[in-house]
PDB file of C-alpha atoms in Angstrom:
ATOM      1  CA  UNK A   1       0.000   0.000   0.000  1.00 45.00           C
ATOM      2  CA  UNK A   2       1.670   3.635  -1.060  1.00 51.00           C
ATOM      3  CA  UNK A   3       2.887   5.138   2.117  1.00 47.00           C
ATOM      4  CA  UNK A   4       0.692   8.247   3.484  1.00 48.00           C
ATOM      5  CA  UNK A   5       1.765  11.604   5.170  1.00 47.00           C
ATOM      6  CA  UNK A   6       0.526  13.238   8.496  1.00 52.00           C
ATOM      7  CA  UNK A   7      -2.183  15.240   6.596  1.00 50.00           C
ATOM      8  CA  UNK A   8      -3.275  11.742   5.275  1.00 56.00           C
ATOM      9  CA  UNK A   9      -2.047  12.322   1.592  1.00 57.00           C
ATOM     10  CA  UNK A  10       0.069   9.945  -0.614  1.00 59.00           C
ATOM     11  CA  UNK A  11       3.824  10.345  -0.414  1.00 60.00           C
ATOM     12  CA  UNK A  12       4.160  10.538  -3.738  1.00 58.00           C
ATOM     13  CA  UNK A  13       1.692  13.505  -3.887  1.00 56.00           C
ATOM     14  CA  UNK A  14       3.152  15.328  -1.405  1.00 57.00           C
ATOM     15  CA  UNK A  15       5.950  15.137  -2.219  1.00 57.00           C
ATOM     16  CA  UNK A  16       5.301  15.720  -5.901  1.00 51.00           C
ATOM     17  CA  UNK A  17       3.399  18.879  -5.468  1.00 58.00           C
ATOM     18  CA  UNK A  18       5.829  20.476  -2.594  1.00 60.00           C
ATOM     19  CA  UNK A  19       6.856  23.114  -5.330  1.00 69.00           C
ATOM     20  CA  UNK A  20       3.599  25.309  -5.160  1.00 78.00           C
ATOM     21  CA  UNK A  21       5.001  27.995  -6.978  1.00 80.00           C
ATOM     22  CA  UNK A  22       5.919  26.039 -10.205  1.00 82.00           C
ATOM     23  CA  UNK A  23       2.821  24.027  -9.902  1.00 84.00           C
ATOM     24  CA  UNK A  24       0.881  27.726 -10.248  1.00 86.00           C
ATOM     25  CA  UNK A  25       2.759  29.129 -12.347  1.00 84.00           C
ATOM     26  CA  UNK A  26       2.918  26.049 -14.799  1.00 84.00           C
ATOM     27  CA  UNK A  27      -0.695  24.164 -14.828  1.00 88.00           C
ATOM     28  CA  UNK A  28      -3.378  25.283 -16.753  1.00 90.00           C
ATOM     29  CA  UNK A  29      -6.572  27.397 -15.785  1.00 93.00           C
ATOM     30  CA  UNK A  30      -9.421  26.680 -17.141  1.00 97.00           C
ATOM     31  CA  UNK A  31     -11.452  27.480 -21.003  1.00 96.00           C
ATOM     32  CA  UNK A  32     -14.091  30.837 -20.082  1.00 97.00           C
ATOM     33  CA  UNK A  33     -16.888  28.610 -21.842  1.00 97.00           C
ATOM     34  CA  UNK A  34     -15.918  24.950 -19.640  1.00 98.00           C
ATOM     35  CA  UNK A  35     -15.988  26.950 -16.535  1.00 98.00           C
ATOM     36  CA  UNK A  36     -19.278  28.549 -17.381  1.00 98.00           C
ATOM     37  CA  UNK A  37     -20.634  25.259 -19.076  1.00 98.00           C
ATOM     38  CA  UNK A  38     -19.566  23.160 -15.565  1.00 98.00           C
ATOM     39  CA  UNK A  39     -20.848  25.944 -12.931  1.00 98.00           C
ATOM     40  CA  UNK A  40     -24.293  25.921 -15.277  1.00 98.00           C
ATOM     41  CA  UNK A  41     -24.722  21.790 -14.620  1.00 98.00           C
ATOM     42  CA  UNK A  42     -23.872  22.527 -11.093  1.00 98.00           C
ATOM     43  CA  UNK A  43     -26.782  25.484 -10.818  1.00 98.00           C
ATOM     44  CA  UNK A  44     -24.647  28.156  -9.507  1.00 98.00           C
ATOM     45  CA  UNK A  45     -24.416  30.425 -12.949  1.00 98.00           C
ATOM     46  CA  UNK A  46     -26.201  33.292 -12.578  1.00 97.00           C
ATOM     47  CA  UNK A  47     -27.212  32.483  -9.066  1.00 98.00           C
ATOM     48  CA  UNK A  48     -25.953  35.696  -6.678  1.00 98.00           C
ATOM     49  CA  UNK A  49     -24.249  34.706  -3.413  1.00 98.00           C
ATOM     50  CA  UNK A  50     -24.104  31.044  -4.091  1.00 98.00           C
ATOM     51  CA  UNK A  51     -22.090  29.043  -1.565  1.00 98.00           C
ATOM     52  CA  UNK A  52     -19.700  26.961  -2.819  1.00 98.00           C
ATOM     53  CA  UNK A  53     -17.799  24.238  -1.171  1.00 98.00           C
ATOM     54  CA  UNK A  54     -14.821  23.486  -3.348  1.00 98.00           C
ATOM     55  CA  UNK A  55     -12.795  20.296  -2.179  1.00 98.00           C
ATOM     56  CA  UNK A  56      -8.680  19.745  -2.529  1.00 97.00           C
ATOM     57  CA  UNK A  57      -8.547  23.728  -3.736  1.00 97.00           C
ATOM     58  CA  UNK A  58      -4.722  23.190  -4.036  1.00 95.00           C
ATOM     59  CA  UNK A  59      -3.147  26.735  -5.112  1.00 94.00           C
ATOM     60  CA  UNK A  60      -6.295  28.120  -6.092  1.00 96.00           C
ATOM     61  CA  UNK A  61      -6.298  27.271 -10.213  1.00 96.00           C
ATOM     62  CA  UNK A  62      -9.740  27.239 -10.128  1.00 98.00           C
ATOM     63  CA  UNK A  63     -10.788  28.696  -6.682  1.00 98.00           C
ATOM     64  CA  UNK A  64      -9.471  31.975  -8.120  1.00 97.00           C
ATOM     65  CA  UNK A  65     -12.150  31.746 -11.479  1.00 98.00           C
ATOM     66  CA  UNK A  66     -14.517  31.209  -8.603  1.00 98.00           C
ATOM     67  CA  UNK A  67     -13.487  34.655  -6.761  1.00 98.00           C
ATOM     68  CA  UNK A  68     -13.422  36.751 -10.035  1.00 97.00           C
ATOM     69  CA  UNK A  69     -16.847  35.406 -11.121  1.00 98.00           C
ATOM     70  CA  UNK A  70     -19.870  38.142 -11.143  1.00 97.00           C
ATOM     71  CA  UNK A  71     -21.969  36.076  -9.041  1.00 98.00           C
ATOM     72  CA  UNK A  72     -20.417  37.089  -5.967  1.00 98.00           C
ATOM     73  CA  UNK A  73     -19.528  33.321  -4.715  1.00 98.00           C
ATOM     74  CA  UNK A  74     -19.394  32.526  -0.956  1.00 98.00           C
ATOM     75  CA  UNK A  75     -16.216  29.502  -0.980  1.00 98.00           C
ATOM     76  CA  UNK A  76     -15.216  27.210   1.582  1.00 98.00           C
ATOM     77  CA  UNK A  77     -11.779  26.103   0.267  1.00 98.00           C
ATOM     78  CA  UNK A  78     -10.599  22.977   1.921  1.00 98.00           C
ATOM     79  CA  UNK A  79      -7.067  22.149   1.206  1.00 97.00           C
ATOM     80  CA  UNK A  80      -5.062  19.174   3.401  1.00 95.00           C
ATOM     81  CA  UNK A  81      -1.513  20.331   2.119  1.00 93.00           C
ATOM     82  CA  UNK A  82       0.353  23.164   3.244  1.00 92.00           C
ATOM     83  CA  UNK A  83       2.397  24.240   0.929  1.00 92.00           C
ATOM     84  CA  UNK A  84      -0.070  24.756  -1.765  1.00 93.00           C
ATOM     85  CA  UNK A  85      -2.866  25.921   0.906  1.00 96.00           C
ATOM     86  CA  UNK A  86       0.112  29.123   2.196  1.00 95.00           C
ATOM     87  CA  UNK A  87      -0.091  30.129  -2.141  1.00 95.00           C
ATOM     88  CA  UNK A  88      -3.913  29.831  -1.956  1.00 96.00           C
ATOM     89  CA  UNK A  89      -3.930  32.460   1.373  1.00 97.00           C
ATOM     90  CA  UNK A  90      -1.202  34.771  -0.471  1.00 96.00           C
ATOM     91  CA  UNK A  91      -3.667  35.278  -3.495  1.00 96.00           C
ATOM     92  CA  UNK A  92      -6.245  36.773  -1.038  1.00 97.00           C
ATOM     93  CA  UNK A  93      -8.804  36.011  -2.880  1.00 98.00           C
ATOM     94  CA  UNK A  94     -12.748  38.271  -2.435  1.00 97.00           C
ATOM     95  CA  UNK A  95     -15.126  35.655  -0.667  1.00 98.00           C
ATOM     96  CA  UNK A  96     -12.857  32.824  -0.528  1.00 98.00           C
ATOM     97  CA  UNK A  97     -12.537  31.215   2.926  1.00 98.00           C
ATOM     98  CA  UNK A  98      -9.599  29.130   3.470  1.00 98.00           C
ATOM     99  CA  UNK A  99      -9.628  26.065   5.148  1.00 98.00           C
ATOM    100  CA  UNK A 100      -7.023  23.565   6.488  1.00 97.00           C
ATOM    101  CA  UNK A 101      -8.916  19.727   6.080  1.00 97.00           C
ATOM    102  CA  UNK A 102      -9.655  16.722   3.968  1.00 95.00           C
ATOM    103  CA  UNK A 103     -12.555  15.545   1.871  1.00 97.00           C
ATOM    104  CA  UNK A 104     -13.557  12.994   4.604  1.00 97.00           C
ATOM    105  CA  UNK A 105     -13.408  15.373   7.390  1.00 97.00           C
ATOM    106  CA  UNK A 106     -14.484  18.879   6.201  1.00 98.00           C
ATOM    107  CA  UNK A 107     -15.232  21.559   9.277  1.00 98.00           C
ATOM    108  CA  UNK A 108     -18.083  23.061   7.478  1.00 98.00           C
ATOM    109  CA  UNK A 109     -21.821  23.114   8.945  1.00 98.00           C
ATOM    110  CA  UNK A 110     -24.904  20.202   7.905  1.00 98.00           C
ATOM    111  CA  UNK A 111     -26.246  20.973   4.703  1.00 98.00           C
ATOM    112  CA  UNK A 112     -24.157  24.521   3.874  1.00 98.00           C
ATOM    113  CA  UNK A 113     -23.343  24.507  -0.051  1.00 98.00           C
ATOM    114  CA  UNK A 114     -25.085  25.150  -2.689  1.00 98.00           C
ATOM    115  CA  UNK A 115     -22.643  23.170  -4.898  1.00 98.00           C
ATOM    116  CA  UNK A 116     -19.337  21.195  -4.028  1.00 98.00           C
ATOM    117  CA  UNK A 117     -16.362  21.232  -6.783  1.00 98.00           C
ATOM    118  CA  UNK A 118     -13.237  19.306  -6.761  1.00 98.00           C
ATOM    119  CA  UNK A 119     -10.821  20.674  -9.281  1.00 98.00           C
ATOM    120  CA  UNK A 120      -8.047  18.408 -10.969  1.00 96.00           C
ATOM    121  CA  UNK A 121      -8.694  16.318  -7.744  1.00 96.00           C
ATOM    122  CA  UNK A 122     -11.392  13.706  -7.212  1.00 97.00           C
ATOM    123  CA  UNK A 123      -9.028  10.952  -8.321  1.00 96.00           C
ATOM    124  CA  UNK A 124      -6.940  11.331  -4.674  1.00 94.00           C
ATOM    125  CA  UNK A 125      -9.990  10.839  -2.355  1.00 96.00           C
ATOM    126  CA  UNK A 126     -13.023   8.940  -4.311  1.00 97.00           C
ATOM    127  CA  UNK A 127     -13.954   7.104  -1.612  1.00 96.00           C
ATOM    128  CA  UNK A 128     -17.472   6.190  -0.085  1.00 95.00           C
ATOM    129  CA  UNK A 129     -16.556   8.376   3.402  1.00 96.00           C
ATOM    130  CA  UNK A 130     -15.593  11.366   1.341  1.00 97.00           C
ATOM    131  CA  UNK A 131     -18.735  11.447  -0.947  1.00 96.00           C
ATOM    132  CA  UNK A 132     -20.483  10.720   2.670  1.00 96.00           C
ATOM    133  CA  UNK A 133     -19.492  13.619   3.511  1.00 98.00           C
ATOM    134  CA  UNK A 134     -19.831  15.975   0.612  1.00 98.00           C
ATOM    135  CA  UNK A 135     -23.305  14.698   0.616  1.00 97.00           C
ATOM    136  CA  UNK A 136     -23.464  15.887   4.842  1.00 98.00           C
ATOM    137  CA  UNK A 137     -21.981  19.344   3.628  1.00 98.00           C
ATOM    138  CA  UNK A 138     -24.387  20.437   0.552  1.00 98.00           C
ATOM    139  CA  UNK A 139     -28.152  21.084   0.662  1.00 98.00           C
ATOM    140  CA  UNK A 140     -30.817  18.594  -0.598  1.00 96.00           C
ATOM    141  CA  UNK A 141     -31.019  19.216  -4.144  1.00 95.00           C
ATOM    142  CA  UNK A 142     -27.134  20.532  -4.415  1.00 98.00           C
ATOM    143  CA  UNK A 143     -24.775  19.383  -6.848  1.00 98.00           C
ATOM    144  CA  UNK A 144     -21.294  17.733  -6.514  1.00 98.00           C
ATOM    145  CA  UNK A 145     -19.173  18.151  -9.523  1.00 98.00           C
ATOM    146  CA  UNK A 146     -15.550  17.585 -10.805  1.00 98.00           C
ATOM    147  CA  UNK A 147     -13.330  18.862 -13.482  1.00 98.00           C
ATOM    148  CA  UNK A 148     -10.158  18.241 -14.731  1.00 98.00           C
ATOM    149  CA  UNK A 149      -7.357  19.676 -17.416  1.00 97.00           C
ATOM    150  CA  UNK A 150      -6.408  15.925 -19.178  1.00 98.00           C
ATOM    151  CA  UNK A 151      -3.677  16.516 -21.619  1.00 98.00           C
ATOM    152  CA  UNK A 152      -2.959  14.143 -24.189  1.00 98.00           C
ATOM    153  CA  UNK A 153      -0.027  12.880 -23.150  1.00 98.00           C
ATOM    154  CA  UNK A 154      -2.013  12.183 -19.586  1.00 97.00           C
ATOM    155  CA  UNK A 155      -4.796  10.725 -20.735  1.00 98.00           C
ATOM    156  CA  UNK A 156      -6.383   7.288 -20.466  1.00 98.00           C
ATOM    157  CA  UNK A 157      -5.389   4.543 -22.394  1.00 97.00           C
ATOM    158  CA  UNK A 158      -8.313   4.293 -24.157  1.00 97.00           C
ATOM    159  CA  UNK A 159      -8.611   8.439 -25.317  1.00 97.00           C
ATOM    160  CA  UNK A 160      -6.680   8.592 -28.788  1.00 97.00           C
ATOM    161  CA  UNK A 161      -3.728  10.722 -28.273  1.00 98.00           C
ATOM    162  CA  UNK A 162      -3.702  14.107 -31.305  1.00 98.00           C
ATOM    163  CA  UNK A 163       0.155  13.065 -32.042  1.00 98.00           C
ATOM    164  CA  UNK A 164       3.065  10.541 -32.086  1.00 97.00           C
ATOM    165  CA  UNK A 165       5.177  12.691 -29.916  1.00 98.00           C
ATOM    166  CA  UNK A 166       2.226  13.011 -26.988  1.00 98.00           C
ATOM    167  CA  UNK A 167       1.302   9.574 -27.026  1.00 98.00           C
ATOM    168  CA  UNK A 168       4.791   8.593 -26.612  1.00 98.00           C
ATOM    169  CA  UNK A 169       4.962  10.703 -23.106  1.00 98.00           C
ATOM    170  CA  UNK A 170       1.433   9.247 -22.337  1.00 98.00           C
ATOM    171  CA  UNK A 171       3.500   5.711 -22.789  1.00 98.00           C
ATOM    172  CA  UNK A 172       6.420   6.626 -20.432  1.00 97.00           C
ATOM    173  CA  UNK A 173       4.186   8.009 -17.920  1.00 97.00           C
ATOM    174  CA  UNK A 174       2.012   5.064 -17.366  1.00 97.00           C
ATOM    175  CA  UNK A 175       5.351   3.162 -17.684  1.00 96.00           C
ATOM    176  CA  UNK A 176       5.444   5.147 -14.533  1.00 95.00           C
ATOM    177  CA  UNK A 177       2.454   3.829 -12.585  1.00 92.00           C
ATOM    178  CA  UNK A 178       2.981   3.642  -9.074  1.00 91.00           C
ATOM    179  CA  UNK A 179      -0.314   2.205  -7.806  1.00 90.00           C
ATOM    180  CA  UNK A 180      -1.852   5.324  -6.859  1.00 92.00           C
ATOM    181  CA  UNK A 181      -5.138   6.830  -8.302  1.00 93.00           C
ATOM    182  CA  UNK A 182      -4.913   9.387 -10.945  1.00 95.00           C
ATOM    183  CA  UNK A 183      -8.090  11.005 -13.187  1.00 97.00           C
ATOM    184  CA  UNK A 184      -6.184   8.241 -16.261  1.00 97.00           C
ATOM    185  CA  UNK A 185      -7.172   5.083 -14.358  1.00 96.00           C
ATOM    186  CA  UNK A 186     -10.697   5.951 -14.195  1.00 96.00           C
ATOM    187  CA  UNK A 187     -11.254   4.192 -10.749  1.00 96.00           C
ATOM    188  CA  UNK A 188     -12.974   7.540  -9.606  1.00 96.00           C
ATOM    189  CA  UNK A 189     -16.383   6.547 -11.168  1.00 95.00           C
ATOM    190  CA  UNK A 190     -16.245   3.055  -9.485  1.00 95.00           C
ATOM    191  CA  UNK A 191     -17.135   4.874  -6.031  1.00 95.00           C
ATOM    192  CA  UNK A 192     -20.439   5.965  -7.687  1.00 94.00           C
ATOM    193  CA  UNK A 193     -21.001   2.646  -9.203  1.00 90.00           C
ATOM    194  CA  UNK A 194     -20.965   1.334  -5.676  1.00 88.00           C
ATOM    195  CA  UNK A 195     -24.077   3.080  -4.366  1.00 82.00           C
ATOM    196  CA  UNK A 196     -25.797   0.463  -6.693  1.00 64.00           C
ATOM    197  CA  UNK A 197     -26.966  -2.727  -4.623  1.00 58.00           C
ATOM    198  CA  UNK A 198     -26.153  -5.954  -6.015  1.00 50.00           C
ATOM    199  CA  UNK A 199     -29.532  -7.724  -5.822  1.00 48.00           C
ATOM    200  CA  UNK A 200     -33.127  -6.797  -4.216  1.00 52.00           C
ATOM    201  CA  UNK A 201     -32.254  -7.994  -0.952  1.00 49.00           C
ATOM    202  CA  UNK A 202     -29.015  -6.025  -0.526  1.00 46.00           C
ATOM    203  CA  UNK A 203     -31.699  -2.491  -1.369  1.00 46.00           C
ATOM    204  CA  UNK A 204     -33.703  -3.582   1.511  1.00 48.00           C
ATOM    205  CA  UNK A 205     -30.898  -3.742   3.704  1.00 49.00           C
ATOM    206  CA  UNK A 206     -29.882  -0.960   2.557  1.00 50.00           C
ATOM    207  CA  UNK A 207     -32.942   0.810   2.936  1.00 46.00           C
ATOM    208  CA  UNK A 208     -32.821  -0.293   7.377  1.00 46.00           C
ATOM    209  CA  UNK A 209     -28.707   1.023   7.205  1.00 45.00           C
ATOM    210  CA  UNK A 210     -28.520   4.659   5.916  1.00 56.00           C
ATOM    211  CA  UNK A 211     -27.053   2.588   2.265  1.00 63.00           C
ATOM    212  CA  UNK A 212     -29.373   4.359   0.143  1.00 78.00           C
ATOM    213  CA  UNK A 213     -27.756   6.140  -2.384  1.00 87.00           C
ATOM    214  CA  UNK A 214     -26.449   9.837  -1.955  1.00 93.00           C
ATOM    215  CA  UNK A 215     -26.186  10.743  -5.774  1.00 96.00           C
ATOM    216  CA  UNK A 216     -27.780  10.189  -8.773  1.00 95.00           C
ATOM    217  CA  UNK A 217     -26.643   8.107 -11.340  1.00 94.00           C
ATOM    218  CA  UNK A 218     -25.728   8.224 -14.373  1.00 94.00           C
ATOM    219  CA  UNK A 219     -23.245  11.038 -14.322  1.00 97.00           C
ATOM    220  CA  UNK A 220     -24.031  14.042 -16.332  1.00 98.00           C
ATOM    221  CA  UNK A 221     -20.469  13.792 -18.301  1.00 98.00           C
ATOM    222  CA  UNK A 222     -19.283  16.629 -21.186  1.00 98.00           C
ATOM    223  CA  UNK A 223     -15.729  17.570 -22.531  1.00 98.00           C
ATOM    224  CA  UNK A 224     -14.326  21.005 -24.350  1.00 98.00           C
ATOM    225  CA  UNK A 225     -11.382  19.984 -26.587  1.00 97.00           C
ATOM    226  CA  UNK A 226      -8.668  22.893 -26.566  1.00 98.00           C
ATOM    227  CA  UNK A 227      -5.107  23.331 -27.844  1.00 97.00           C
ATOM    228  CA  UNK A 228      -2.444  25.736 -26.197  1.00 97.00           C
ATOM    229  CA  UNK A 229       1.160  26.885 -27.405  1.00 97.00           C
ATOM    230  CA  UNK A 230       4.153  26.179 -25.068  1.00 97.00           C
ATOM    231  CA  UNK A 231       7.836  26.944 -25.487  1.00 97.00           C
ATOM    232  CA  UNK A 232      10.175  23.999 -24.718  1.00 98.00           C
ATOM    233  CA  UNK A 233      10.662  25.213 -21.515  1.00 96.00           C
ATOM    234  CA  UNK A 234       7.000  25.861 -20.561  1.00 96.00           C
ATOM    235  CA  UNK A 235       5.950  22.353 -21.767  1.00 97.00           C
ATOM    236  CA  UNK A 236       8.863  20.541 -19.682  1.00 97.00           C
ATOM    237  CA  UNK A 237       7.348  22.903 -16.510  1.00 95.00           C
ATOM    238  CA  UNK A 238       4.329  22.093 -17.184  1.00 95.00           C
ATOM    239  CA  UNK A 239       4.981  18.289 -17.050  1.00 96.00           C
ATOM    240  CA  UNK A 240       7.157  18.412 -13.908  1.00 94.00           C
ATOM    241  CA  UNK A 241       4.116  19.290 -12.201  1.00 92.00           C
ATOM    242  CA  UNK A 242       2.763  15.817 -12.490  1.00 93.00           C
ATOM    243  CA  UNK A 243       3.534  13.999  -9.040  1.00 89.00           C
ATOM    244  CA  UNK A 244       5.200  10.901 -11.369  1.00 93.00           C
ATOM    245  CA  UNK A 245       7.353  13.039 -12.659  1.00 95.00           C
ATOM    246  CA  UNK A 246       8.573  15.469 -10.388  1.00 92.00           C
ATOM    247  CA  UNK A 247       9.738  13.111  -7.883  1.00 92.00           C
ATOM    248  CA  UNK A 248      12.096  11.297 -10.236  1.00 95.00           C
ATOM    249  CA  UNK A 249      16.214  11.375  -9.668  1.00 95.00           C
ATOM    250  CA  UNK A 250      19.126  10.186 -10.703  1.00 97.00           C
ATOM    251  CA  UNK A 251      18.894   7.945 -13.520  1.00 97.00           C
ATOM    252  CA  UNK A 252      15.292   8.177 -14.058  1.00 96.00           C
ATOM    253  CA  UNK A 253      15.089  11.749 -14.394  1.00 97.00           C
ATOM    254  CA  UNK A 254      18.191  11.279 -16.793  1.00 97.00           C
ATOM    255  CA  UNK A 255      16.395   9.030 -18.808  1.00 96.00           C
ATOM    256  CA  UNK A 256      13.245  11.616 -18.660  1.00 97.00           C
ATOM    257  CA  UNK A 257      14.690  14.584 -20.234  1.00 97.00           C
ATOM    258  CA  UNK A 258      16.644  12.293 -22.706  1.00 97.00           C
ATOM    259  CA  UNK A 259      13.793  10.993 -23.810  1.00 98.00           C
ATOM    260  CA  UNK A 260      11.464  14.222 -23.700  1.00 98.00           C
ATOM    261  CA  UNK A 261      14.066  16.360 -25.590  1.00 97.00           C
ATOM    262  CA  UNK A 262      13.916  13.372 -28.623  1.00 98.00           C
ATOM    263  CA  UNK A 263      10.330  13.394 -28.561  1.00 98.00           C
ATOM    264  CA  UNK A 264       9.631  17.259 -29.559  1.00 98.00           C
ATOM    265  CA  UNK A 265      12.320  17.217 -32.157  1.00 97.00           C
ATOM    266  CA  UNK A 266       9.718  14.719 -33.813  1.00 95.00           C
ATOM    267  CA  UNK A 267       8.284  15.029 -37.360  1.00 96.00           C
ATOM    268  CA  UNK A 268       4.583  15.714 -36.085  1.00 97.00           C
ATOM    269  CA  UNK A 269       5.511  18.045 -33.617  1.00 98.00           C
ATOM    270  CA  UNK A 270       3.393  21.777 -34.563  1.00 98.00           C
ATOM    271  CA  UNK A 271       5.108  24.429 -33.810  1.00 98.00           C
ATOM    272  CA  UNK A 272       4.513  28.508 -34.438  1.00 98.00           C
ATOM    273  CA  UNK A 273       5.961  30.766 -35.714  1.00 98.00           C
ATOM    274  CA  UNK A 274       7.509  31.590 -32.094  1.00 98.00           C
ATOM    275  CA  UNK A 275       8.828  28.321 -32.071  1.00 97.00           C
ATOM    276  CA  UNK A 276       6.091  27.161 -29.503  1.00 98.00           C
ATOM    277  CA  UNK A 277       4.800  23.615 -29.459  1.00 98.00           C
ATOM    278  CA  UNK A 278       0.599  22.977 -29.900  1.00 98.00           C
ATOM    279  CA  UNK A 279       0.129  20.974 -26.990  1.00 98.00           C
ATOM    280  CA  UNK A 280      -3.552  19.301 -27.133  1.00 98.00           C
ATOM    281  CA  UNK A 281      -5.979  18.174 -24.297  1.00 98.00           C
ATOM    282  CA  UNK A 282      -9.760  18.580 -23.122  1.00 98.00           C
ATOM    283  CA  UNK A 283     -11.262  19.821 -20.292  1.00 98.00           C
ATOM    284  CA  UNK A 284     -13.746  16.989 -18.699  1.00 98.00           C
ATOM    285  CA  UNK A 285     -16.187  17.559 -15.857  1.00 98.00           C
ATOM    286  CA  UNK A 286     -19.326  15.796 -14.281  1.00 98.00           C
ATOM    287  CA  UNK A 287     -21.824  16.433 -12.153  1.00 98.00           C
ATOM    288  CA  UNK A 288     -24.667  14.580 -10.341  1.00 98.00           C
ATOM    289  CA  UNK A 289     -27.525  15.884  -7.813  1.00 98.00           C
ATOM    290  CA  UNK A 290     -27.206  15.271  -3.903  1.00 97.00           C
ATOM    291  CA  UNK A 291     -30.322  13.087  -3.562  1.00 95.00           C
TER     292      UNK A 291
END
C-alpha cells in the first residue's frame, strides 16, 4: 500500500506537489466557456451569493475563477496540504474562505453549499466516506461536480492521443504507474457505481442502514477539446508538475529529459511561428444531484 503523510495524503503527492510555486505558475486554468458550461450543470451560474464548497482547492487554479466570477460566490476552500494551501492564502482572494482539512473530514456546517467542486482532484480521495461527507456538507437538491485539465499525453489509455510525440509521453508516464489513483485510471467513477446494490435484498438492507444512495446516477459527463502553445521550456514545466514526474532522480530523471528532448524534435511536432509547441488536451467535468 503507497505510504501516506501526516495530513493523510500519498507520499508521492506530497511530495510531488511540494513546489507550489511552479505548480501555479505552470498548470493550466481553465477554457471561459468549460468553466461557465460546468458551474451551469452545477446550478450556480447566474445564481448571486451562491455558496460553494470546493474540495482539494490546491493553489487556487480554479478557486481563483470562482473569486473573479460576477456572481459574488461565498467559498469554503478545503485544502489538506500546506504548501499549496500558504499560495492559496497569499492570493487573497474576495469571498474565498480558506480552510485547512480533507474531503472525509471537512469543518463546514450540515447541509451549507449550494454546490461542491473538486478541481483536478477527485481521483486522490473517491472514496465512499468522502462522498459521505460531501453529501453531509451540501443542501438537498445541491450538486457535486468535478473537473479536470487531461492533456494528451495524460490521458487514459483508451482516449486517442492528437500526435506521435504526446502519445509517446502518455507511454512513459504510465510506464510510470505507481499504484496510486490518478483522473487516467478511471477508478474515480467506481465509487459511484458502488451506491448500486447488487440484488433486491441487498436495497432492503440498505434501505434499514442509511445505504441508500447519496447521488444520482448516471453522471451528467461533457468535454471542451482545446489546444495551447508552449515553449520547450513551458511544456517541460508544465509536465514536472505531475507527481510521477517530479519526484524522479538520478537515472530516471536522466532518462526523462533524454527521452522528452527526442520526442519534440519529432516530425509531427506543430510548432509557431515563435517556435512554440501545440500541446492538445480537453477539459472533462461531471456532475450529479445530492439526492
Amino acid at each position: 500500500m503507497p505510504s501516506q503523510t501526516k495530513n493523510n495524503l500519498p507520499a508521492a503527492a506530497e511530495e510531488g506537489f511540494k513546489d507550489a510555486a511552479s505548480y501555479d505558475a505552470y498548470r493550466p486554468s481553465y477554457l471561459p466557456e468549460a468553466v461557465e458550461s460546468f458551474l451551469s450543470k452545477l446550478n450556480v451560474s447566474q445564481q448571486p451569493s451562491a455558496k460553494v464548497v470546493e474540495i482539494a482547492s490546491g493553489t487556487g487554479k480554479f478557486t481563483e475563477l470562482l473569486a473573479w466570477r460576477p456572481e459574488g460566490f461565498t467559498v469554503k476552500a478545503v485544502e489538506p496540504h500546506h504548501g499549496m494551501r500558504e499560495k492559496l492564502v497569499q492570493k487573497n482572494l474576495s469571498g474565498v474562505e480558506i480552510i485547512e482539512g480533507k474531503a472525509d473530514k471537512m469543518p463546514i456546517d450540515d447541509e451549507w453549499g449550494d454546490a461542491c467542486i473538486a478541481a483536478q482532484a477527485f481521483h486522490w480521495f473517491a472514496t465512499p466516506d468522502a462522498l459521505r461527507e460531501i453529501h453531509r456538507v451540501l443542501k438537498p437538491g445541491a450538486v457535486f461536480g468535478a473537473i479536470w485539465n487531461i492533456e494528451d499525453y495524460n490521458k487514459p489509455r483508451a482516449w486517442e492521443a492528437s500526435t506521435k510525440w504526446e502519445q509517446k509521453i502518455n507511454d512513459f508516464i504510465w510506464s510510470l504507474d505507481d499504484g496510486l489513483p490518478r483522473f487516467r485510471h478511471q477508478k474515480w467513477k467506481e465509487v459511484f457505481e458502488q451506491q448500486l446494490p447488487g440484488n433486491p435484498l441487498q436495497a432492503i438492507k440498505d434501505a434499514f442502514t442509511d445505504g441508500l444512495p447519496k447521488f444520482s446516477l448516471p453522471l451528467g459527463e461533457d468535454t471542451i477539446k482545446w489546444t495551447v502553445w508552449l515553449s520547450e521550456e513551458a511544456l517541460a514545466s508544465r509536465l514536472n508538475t505531475l507527481s510521477q514526474i517530479a519526484v524522479l532522480k538520478g537515472d530516471e530523471r536522466e532518462a526523462w529529459i533524454k527521452l522528452f528532448k527526442e520526442v519534440i524534435q519529432g516530425d509531427d511536432v506543430e510548432r509557431n511561428e515563435k517556435g512554440e509547441i501545440a500541446v492538445h488536451g480537453l477539459t472533462y467535468f461531471f456532475w450529479t444531484d445530492r439526492l
